[in-house]
């Protein structure tokens, strides 16, 4: 179906723009994709668009909107019970917390995502989560060094 193909093309473009640092363009494509997927009653696709919107808002630094979109996507994915989708939301939530500076919550979400990706043998996604956990570890070390430096003054 042409409409479904076009909707998913917009979805993929949105994700690419969000991850490459153009969140406004990503949100534009999310809106197009969401409009089309809604007419097709594709609830899994709609949930995925909400996740992409969360990514775009995270990139913009709009934590409130990002968290709202993550909450909606997570609720929809939980209703569908797809382990990949649930893990992908946990992964994105971990990135959200890491970028916001909440390293404890980030670690918890990323570890949950990694566990699920490993259980379903999604090696590529598991490796992405491991890379984020390494980045998180470096951020935690840097925060500890800065905290120790402040204590010396």
Coordinates of N, CA, C and O in Angstrom, one line a residue:
X1 N 0.8 -1.2 0.0 CA 0.0 0.0 0.0 C 0.9 1.2 0.0 O 1.8 1.4 0.8
X2 N 0.6 2.1 -0.9 CA 1.5 3.3 -1.1 C 1.5 4.2 0.2 O 2.5 4.7 0.6
X3 N 0.3 4.4 0.8 CA 0.2 5.2 2.0 C 1.1 4.7 3.1 O 1.8 5.4 3.8
X4 N 1.1 3.4 3.3 CA 1.9 2.8 4.3 C 3.4 2.9 4.0 O 4.2 3.3 4.9
X5 N 3.8 2.7 2.8 CA 5.2 2.9 2.4 C 5.6 4.3 2.6 O 6.7 4.6 3.1
X6 N 4.8 5.3 2.2 CA 5.2 6.7 2.4 C 5.3 7.1 3.9 O 6.2 7.8 4.3
X7 N 4.3 6.6 4.7 CA 4.3 6.8 6.1 C 5.6 6.4 6.7 O 6.2 7.0 7.6
X8 N 6.0 5.1 6.4 CA 7.3 4.6 7.0 C 8.5 5.3 6.4 O 9.5 5.4 7.1
X9 N 8.4 5.8 5.2 CA 9.5 6.6 4.6 C 9.7 7.9 5.5 O 10.8 8.3 5.8
X10 N 8.6 8.5 5.8 CA 8.6 9.7 6.6 C 9.1 9.4 8.0 O 9.9 10.1 8.6
X11 N 8.7 8.2 8.5 CA 9.2 7.8 9.8 C 10.7 7.6 9.8 O 11.4 8.1 10.7
X12 N 11.2 6.9 8.8 CA 12.7 6.7 8.7 C 13.4 8.0 8.5 O 14.5 8.2 9.1
X13 N 12.9 8.9 7.7 CA 13.5 10.3 7.6 C 13.5 11.0 8.9 O 14.5 11.6 9.2
X14 N 12.4 10.9 9.6 CA 12.4 11.6 10.9 C 13.4 11.1 11.9 O 14.1 11.9 12.5
X15 N 13.6 9.8 11.9 CA 14.6 9.2 12.8 C 16.0 9.7 12.4 O 16.9 10.0 13.2
X16 N 16.3 9.6 11.1 CA 17.6 10.1 10.6 C 17.9 11.5 10.9 O 19.0 11.9 11.3
X17 N 16.9 12.4 10.7 CA 17.1 13.8 11.0 C 17.3 14.0 12.5 O 18.1 14.8 12.9
X18 N 16.5 13.3 13.3 CA 16.7 13.5 14.8 C 18.1 13.0 15.2 O 18.8 13.7 16.0
X19 N 18.5 11.9 14.7 CA 19.8 11.4 15.2 C 21.0 12.1 14.6 O 22.1 12.1 15.1
X20 N 20.8 12.9 13.5 CA 21.8 13.6 12.9 C 21.9 15.1 13.3 O 22.6 15.9 12.9
X21 N 21.0 15.4 14.3 CA 21.0 16.7 14.9 C 20.1 17.8 14.3 O 20.3 19.0 14.5
X22 N 19.1 17.4 13.5 CA 18.1 18.4 13.0 C 16.7 18.0 13.5 O 15.9 17.5 12.8
X23 N 16.5 18.3 14.8 CA 15.2 17.9 15.4 C 14.0 18.6 14.9 O 12.9 18.0 14.8
X24 N 14.1 19.8 14.4 CA 12.9 20.4 13.8 C 12.5 19.7 12.5 O 11.3 19.5 12.3
X25 N 13.4 19.4 11.7 CA 13.1 18.6 10.5 C 12.5 17.3 10.9 O 11.6 16.8 10.3
X26 N 13.1 16.6 11.9 CA 12.6 15.4 12.4 C 11.1 15.5 12.8 O 10.3 14.6 12.5
X27 N 10.8 16.5 13.6 CA 9.4 16.7 14.0 C 8.5 16.9 12.9 O 7.3 16.4 12.9
X28 N 8.9 17.6 11.9 CA 8.1 17.8 10.7 C 7.7 16.5 10.0 O 6.6 16.2 9.7
X29 N 8.7 15.6 9.9 CA 8.5 14.3 9.3 C 7.7 13.4 10.2 O 6.9 12.5 9.8
X30 N 7.9 13.5 11.5 CA 7.1 12.8 12.5 C 5.6 13.1 12.3 O 4.7 12.2 12.3
X31 N 5.3 14.4 12.1 CA 3.9 14.8 12.0 C 3.3 14.2 10.7 O 2.2 13.7 10.7
X32 N 4.0 14.2 9.6 CA 3.6 13.6 8.4 C 3.3 12.1 8.6 O 2.3 11.5 8.1
X33 N 4.3 11.4 9.2 CA 4.2 10.0 9.4 C 3.0 9.7 10.3 O 2.2 8.7 10.0
X34 N 2.9 10.4 11.4 CA 1.8 10.2 12.4 C 0.4 10.3 11.7 O -0.5 9.5 12.0
X35 N 0.3 11.3 10.9 CA -1.0 11.6 10.3 C -1.4 10.4 9.4 O -2.5 9.9 9.4
X36 N -0.4 9.9 8.6 CA -0.7 8.7 7.7 C -0.9 7.4 8.5 O -1.8 6.7 8.2
X37 N -0.1 7.2 9.5 CA -0.2 5.9 10.2 C -1.5 5.9 11.0 O -2.0 4.8 11.2
X38 N -1.9 7.0 11.5 CA -3.2 7.1 12.3 C -4.4 6.7 11.4 O -5.3 6.0 11.9
X39 N -4.3 7.0 10.1 CA -5.4 6.7 9.2 C -5.4 5.2 8.9 O -6.4 4.6 8.5
X40 N -4.2 4.6 9.0 CA -4.1 3.1 8.8 C -4.3 2.3 10.0 O -4.2 1.1 9.9
X41 N -4.6 2.9 11.1 CA -4.8 2.2 12.4 C -3.6 1.3 12.7 O -3.7 0.2 13.0
X42 N -2.4 1.9 12.5 CA -1.1 1.2 12.8 C -0.6 1.6 14.1 O 0.2 2.5 14.2
X43 N -1.1 1.0 15.2 CA -0.8 1.4 16.5 C 0.7 1.2 16.9 O 1.3 2.1 17.6
X44 N 1.3 0.2 16.3 CA 2.7 0.0 16.6 C 3.5 1.1 15.9 O 4.5 1.7 16.5
X45 N 3.1 1.5 14.7 CA 3.8 2.6 14.0 C 3.6 3.9 14.7 O 4.6 4.7 14.8
X46 N 2.4 4.1 15.2 CA 2.1 5.4 15.9 C 3.0 5.5 17.1 O 3.6 6.5 17.4
X47 N 3.1 4.4 17.9 CA 4.0 4.3 19.1 C 5.5 4.6 18.7 O 6.2 5.4 19.4
X48 N 5.9 4.1 17.6 CA 7.3 4.3 17.1 C 7.5 5.8 16.7 O 8.6 6.3 17.0
X49 N 6.5 6.4 16.2 CA 6.6 7.8 15.9 C 6.7 8.6 17.1 O 7.5 9.6 17.2
X50 N 5.9 8.3 18.2 CA 6.1 9.0 19.4 C 7.5 8.8 20.0 O 8.0 9.8 20.5
X51 N 8.1 7.6 19.8 CA 9.5 7.5 20.2 C 10.4 8.4 19.4 O 11.3 9.0 20.0
X52 N 10.2 8.5 18.1 CA 11.0 9.4 17.3 C 10.8 10.9 17.7 O 11.8 11.6 17.7
X53 N 9.6 11.2 18.1 CA 9.4 12.6 18.6 C 10.2 12.8 19.9 O 10.7 13.9 20.1
X54 N 10.2 11.8 20.7 CA 11.0 11.9 22.0 C 12.4 12.1 21.7 O 13.1 12.9 22.3
X55 N 12.9 11.4 20.7 CA 14.3 11.5 20.3 C 14.6 13.0 19.9 O 15.6 13.6 20.3
X56 N 13.7 13.5 19.0 CA 13.9 14.9 18.5 C 13.8 15.9 19.6 O 14.7 16.8 19.7
X57 N 12.9 15.7 20.5 CA 12.8 16.7 21.7 C 14.0 16.5 22.6 O 14.5 17.5 23.2
X58 N 14.5 15.3 22.8 CA 15.8 15.1 23.6 C 16.9 15.9 22.9 O 17.7 16.6 23.6
X59 N 17.0 15.7 21.6 CA 18.1 16.4 20.9 C 18.0 17.9 21.0 O 19.0 18.7 21.2
X60 N 16.7 18.4 21.1 CA 16.5 19.9 21.3 C 16.7 20.3 22.7 O 16.8 21.5 23.0
X61 N 16.8 19.3 23.6 CA 17.0 19.7 25.0 C 15.6 20.0 25.7 O 15.6 20.6 26.8
X62 N 14.5 19.7 25.1 CA 13.2 19.9 25.7 C 12.8 18.7 26.4 O 12.1 17.8 25.9
X63 N 13.3 18.6 27.7 CA 13.1 17.4 28.5 C 11.7 17.1 28.8 O 11.3 15.9 28.8
X64 N 10.9 18.1 29.0 CA 9.5 17.8 29.4 C 8.7 17.2 28.2 O 8.0 16.2 28.4
X65 N 8.9 17.7 27.0 CA 8.2 17.2 25.9 C 8.7 15.8 25.5 O 8.0 14.9 25.2
X66 N 10.1 15.6 25.6 CA 10.7 14.3 25.4 C 10.1 13.3 26.3 O 9.8 12.2 25.9
X67 N 10.0 13.6 27.6 CA 9.6 12.6 28.5 C 8.1 12.3 28.3 O 7.7 11.1 28.4
X68 N 7.3 13.3 28.0 CA 5.9 13.0 27.7 C 5.7 12.0 26.5 O 4.9 11.1 26.5
X69 N 6.5 12.3 25.4 CA 6.4 11.4 24.3 C 6.9 10.0 24.6 O 6.4 9.0 24.1
X70 N 8.0 9.9 25.4 CA 8.5 8.6 25.8 C 7.4 7.9 26.6 O 7.2 6.6 26.4
X71 N 6.7 8.6 27.5 CA 5.7 7.9 28.3 C 4.5 7.4 27.4 O 4.1 6.3 27.6
X72 N 4.1 8.2 26.4 CA 3.1 7.7 25.5 C 3.5 6.5 24.7 O 2.8 5.5 24.6
X73 N 4.7 6.6 24.2 CA 5.3 5.4 23.4 C 5.4 4.2 24.2 O 5.0 3.1 23.8
X74 N 5.9 4.4 25.5 CA 6.1 3.2 26.3 C 4.8 2.6 26.7 O 4.7 1.3 26.6
X75 N 3.8 3.4 27.0 CA 2.5 2.8 27.3 C 1.9 2.0 26.1 O 1.4 0.9 26.3
X76 N 2.0 2.6 24.9 CA 1.5 1.9 23.7 C 2.3 0.6 23.5 O 1.7 -0.5 23.2
X77 N 3.6 0.7 23.6 CA 4.5 -0.5 23.4 C 4.2 -1.6 24.4 O 4.1 -2.8 24.1
X78 N 4.0 -1.2 25.7 CA 3.7 -2.2 26.7 C 2.3 -2.9 26.5 O 2.2 -4.1 26.7
X79 N 1.4 -2.2 25.9 CA 0.1 -2.8 25.6 C 0.3 -3.8 24.5 O -0.4 -4.8 24.4
X80 N 1.2 -3.6 23.6 CA 1.5 -4.6 22.5 C 2.4 -5.7 22.9 O 2.5 -6.7 22.2
X81 N 3.2 -5.5 23.9 CA 4.1 -6.5 24.5 C 5.2 -7.0 23.6 O 5.6 -8.1 23.7
X82 N 5.6 -6.2 22.7 CA 6.7 -6.6 21.8 C 8.1 -6.3 22.5 O 8.4 -5.2 22.8
X83 N 8.9 -7.4 22.8 CA 10.1 -7.2 23.5 C 11.1 -6.2 22.9 O 11.7 -5.4 23.5
X84 N 11.2 -6.2 21.5 CA 12.1 -5.3 20.9 C 11.6 -3.8 21.1 O 12.5 -3.0 21.5
X85 N 10.3 -3.6 21.0 CA 9.8 -2.2 21.2 C 10.0 -1.7 22.6 O 10.4 -0.6 22.8
X86 N 9.7 -2.6 23.5 CA 9.9 -2.3 25.0 C 11.4 -1.9 25.2 O 11.7 -1.0 25.9
X87 N 12.3 -2.8 24.7 CA 13.7 -2.5 24.9 C 14.1 -1.3 24.2 O 15.0 -0.5 24.8
X88 N 13.6 -1.0 23.1 CA 14.0 0.3 22.4 C 13.6 1.5 23.1 O 14.3 2.5 23.2
X89 N 12.4 1.4 23.8 CA 12.0 2.5 24.6 C 12.9 2.7 25.8 O 13.2 3.8 26.2
X90 N 13.2 1.6 26.5 CA 14.1 1.6 27.6 C 15.5 2.2 27.2 O 16.0 3.0 27.9
X91 N 15.9 1.8 26.0 CA 17.2 2.4 25.5 C 17.1 3.9 25.3 O 17.9 4.7 25.8
X92 N 16.0 4.3 24.7 CA 15.8 5.8 24.4 C 15.6 6.5 25.8 O 16.2 7.6 25.9
X93 N 14.9 5.9 26.7 CA 14.8 6.5 28.0 C 16.1 6.7 28.7 O 16.4 7.7 29.4
X94 N 17.0 5.6 28.6 CA 18.3 5.7 29.1 C 19.1 6.9 28.5 O 19.8 7.6 29.2
X95 N 19.0 7.0 27.2 CA 19.7 8.2 26.5 C 19.1 9.5 27.0 O 19.9 10.4 27.2
X96 N 17.8 9.5 27.2 CA 17.2 10.8 27.7 C 17.7 11.1 29.1 O 18.2 12.3 29.3
X97 N 17.8 10.1 30.0 CA 18.3 10.4 31.3 C 19.7 10.8 31.3 O 20.2 11.7 32.0
X98 N 20.5 10.1 30.5 CA 22.0 10.4 30.4 C 22.2 11.9 29.9 O 22.9 12.6 30.5
X99 N 21.5 12.3 28.8 CA 21.6 13.6 28.3 C 21.1 14.7 29.3 O 21.6 15.8 29.3
X100 N 20.1 14.3 30.1 CA 19.6 15.2 31.1 C 20.5 15.3 32.4 O 20.3 16.2 33.2
X101 N 21.4 14.3 32.5 CA 22.3 14.3 33.6 C 21.9 13.5 34.8 O 22.6 13.5 35.8
X102 N 20.9 12.6 34.6 CA 20.4 11.7 35.6 C 21.1 10.4 35.4 O 20.4 9.5 34.8
X103 N 22.3 10.2 35.8 CA 23.1 9.1 35.4 C 22.7 7.8 36.1 O 22.8 6.7 35.4
X104 N 22.1 7.8 37.3 CA 21.6 6.6 37.9 C 20.5 6.0 37.2 O 20.4 4.8 36.9
X105 N 19.5 6.9 36.9 CA 18.3 6.4 36.1 C 18.7 5.9 34.7 O 18.2 5.0 34.2
X106 N 19.7 6.6 34.1 CA 20.2 6.2 32.8 C 20.8 4.8 32.8 O 20.4 4.0 32.0
X107 N 21.6 4.6 33.8 CA 22.2 3.2 33.9 C 21.1 2.1 34.1 O 21.2 1.1 33.4
X108 N 20.2 2.4 34.9 CA 19.1 1.4 35.2 C 18.3 1.1 33.9 O 18.1 0.0 33.5
X109 N 17.9 2.2 33.1 CA 17.2 2.0 31.9 C 18.0 1.3 30.8 O 17.5 0.4 30.1
X110 N 19.3 1.7 30.7 CA 20.2 1.1 29.7 C 20.4 -0.4 30.0 O 20.5 -1.2 29.1
X111 N 20.6 -0.7 31.3 CA 20.9 -2.1 31.6 C 19.6 -3.0 31.4 O 19.8 -4.1 30.9
X112 N 18.4 -2.4 31.6 CA 17.2 -3.2 31.3 C 17.1 -3.4 29.8 O 16.7 -4.5 29.3
X113 N 17.4 -2.4 29.0 CA 17.4 -2.5 27.5 C 18.4 -3.6 27.1 O 18.0 -4.4 26.2
X114 N 19.6 -3.5 27.6 CA 20.6 -4.5 27.2 C 20.2 -5.9 27.5 O 20.3 -6.8 26.7
X115 N 19.6 -6.1 28.7 CA 19.2 -7.5 29.1 C 18.2 -8.0 28.0 O 18.3 -9.1 27.6
X116 N 17.2 -7.2 27.7 CA 16.2 -7.6 26.7 C 16.7 -7.9 25.4 O 16.5 -8.9 24.7
X117 N 17.6 -6.9 24.9 CA 18.2 -7.1 23.6 C 19.0 -8.4 23.5 O 19.0 -9.1 22.5
X118 N 19.7 -8.7 24.6 CA 20.5 -9.9 24.6 C 19.6 -11.1 24.6 O 19.9 -12.1 24.0
X119 N 18.5 -11.1 25.4 CA 17.6 -12.2 25.5 C 16.9 -12.5 24.1 O 16.7 -13.7 23.8
X120 N 16.6 -11.5 23.3 CA 16.0 -11.7 22.0 C 17.1 -11.8 20.9 O 16.7 -11.8 19.7
X121 N 18.3 -11.8 21.3 CA 19.4 -12.0 20.4 C 19.5 -10.9 19.3 O 19.8 -11.1 18.2
X122 N 19.2 -9.6 19.7 CA 19.3 -8.5 18.9 C 20.7 -7.9 19.1 O 20.9 -6.9 19.8
X123 N 21.7 -8.5 18.4 CA 23.1 -8.2 18.7 C 23.4 -6.7 18.3 O 24.2 -6.1 19.1
X124 N 22.9 -6.2 17.2 CA 23.3 -4.9 16.8 C 22.8 -3.9 17.8 O 23.5 -2.9 18.2
X125 N 21.5 -4.1 18.3 CA 21.0 -3.1 19.3 C 21.6 -3.3 20.6 O 21.9 -2.3 21.3
X126 N 22.0 -4.5 21.0 CA 22.7 -4.7 22.2 C 24.1 -4.0 22.2 O 24.5 -3.3 23.2
X127 N 24.7 -4.0 21.0 CA 26.0 -3.3 20.9 C 25.8 -1.8 21.0 O 26.7 -1.1 21.6
X128 N 24.7 -1.3 20.5 CA 24.5 0.2 20.7 C 24.3 0.5 22.1 O 24.7 1.6 22.6
X129 N 23.6 -0.3 22.9 CA 23.3 0.0 24.3 C 24.7 -0.1 25.0 O 24.9 0.7 25.9
X130 N 25.5 -1.1 24.7 CA 26.8 -1.2 25.4 C 27.6 0.1 25.1 O 28.3 0.6 26.0
X131 N 27.6 0.6 23.9 CA 28.3 1.9 23.6 C 27.7 3.0 24.5 O 28.5 3.8 25.0
X132 N 26.4 3.0 24.6 CA 25.9 4.1 25.5 C 26.3 3.9 27.0 O 26.5 4.8 27.7
X133 N 26.3 2.6 27.4 CA 26.8 2.4 28.8 C 28.2 2.8 29.0 O 28.6 3.3 30.0
X134 N 29.1 2.6 27.9 CA 30.5 3.1 28.0 C 30.5 4.6 28.1 O 31.3 5.1 28.9
X135 N 29.7 5.2 27.3 CA 29.6 6.7 27.3 C 29.2 7.2 28.7 O 29.7 8.1 29.3
X136 N 28.2 6.5 29.3 CA 27.7 6.8 30.6 C 28.8 6.6 31.6 O 28.9 7.5 32.5
X137 N 29.5 5.6 31.5 CA 30.6 5.3 32.5 C 31.6 6.5 32.5 O 32.1 7.0 33.5
X138 N 32.0 7.0 31.3 CA 32.9 8.1 31.1 C 32.3 9.4 31.7 O 33.0 10.1 32.3
X139 N 31.0 9.6 31.5 CA 30.3 10.7 32.1 C 30.4 10.7 33.6 O 30.6 11.7 34.3
X140 N 30.1 9.5 34.1 CA 30.1 9.3 35.6 C 31.5 9.6 36.2 O 31.7 10.2 37.2
X141 N 32.6 9.1 35.5 CA 34.0 9.3 35.9 C 34.3 10.8 35.9 O 34.9 11.3 36.8
X142 N 33.9 11.5 34.8 CA 34.1 12.9 34.7 C 33.4 13.7 35.8 O 34.0 14.6 36.4
X143 N 32.2 13.3 36.1 CA 31.4 13.9 37.2 C 32.1 13.7 38.5 O 32.2 14.7 39.3
X144 N 32.6 12.5 38.7 CA 33.3 12.3 40.0 C 34.6 13.1 40.1 O 34.9 13.6 41.2
X145 N 35.3 13.2 39.0 CA 36.5 14.0 39.0 C 36.2 15.5 39.3 O 36.9 16.1 40.0
X146 N 35.2 16.0 38.7 CA 34.8 17.4 38.9 C 34.3 17.6 40.3 O 34.7 18.6 40.9
X147 N 33.6 16.6 40.9 CA 33.2 16.7 42.2 C 34.4 16.7 43.2 O 34.4 17.5 44.2
X148 N 35.3 15.8 42.9 CA 36.5 15.8 43.8 C 37.3 17.0 43.7 O 37.9 17.5 44.7
X149 N 37.4 17.6 42.5 CA 38.1 18.9 42.3 C 37.5 20.0 43.0 O 38.2 20.9 43.6
X150 N 36.2 20.0 43.1 CA 35.4 21.1 43.8 C 35.7 20.9 45.3 O 35.8 21.9 46.1
X151 N 35.8 19.7 45.8 CA 36.1 19.5 47.2 C 37.4 19.9 47.7 O 37.7 20.2 48.9
X152 N 38.4 20.0 46.8 CA 39.8 20.4 47.1 C 39.9 21.9 47.2 O 40.9 22.3 47.8
X153 N 39.0 22.6 46.6 CA 39.1 24.1 46.7 C 38.8 24.7 48.0 O 38.2 24.3 48.8

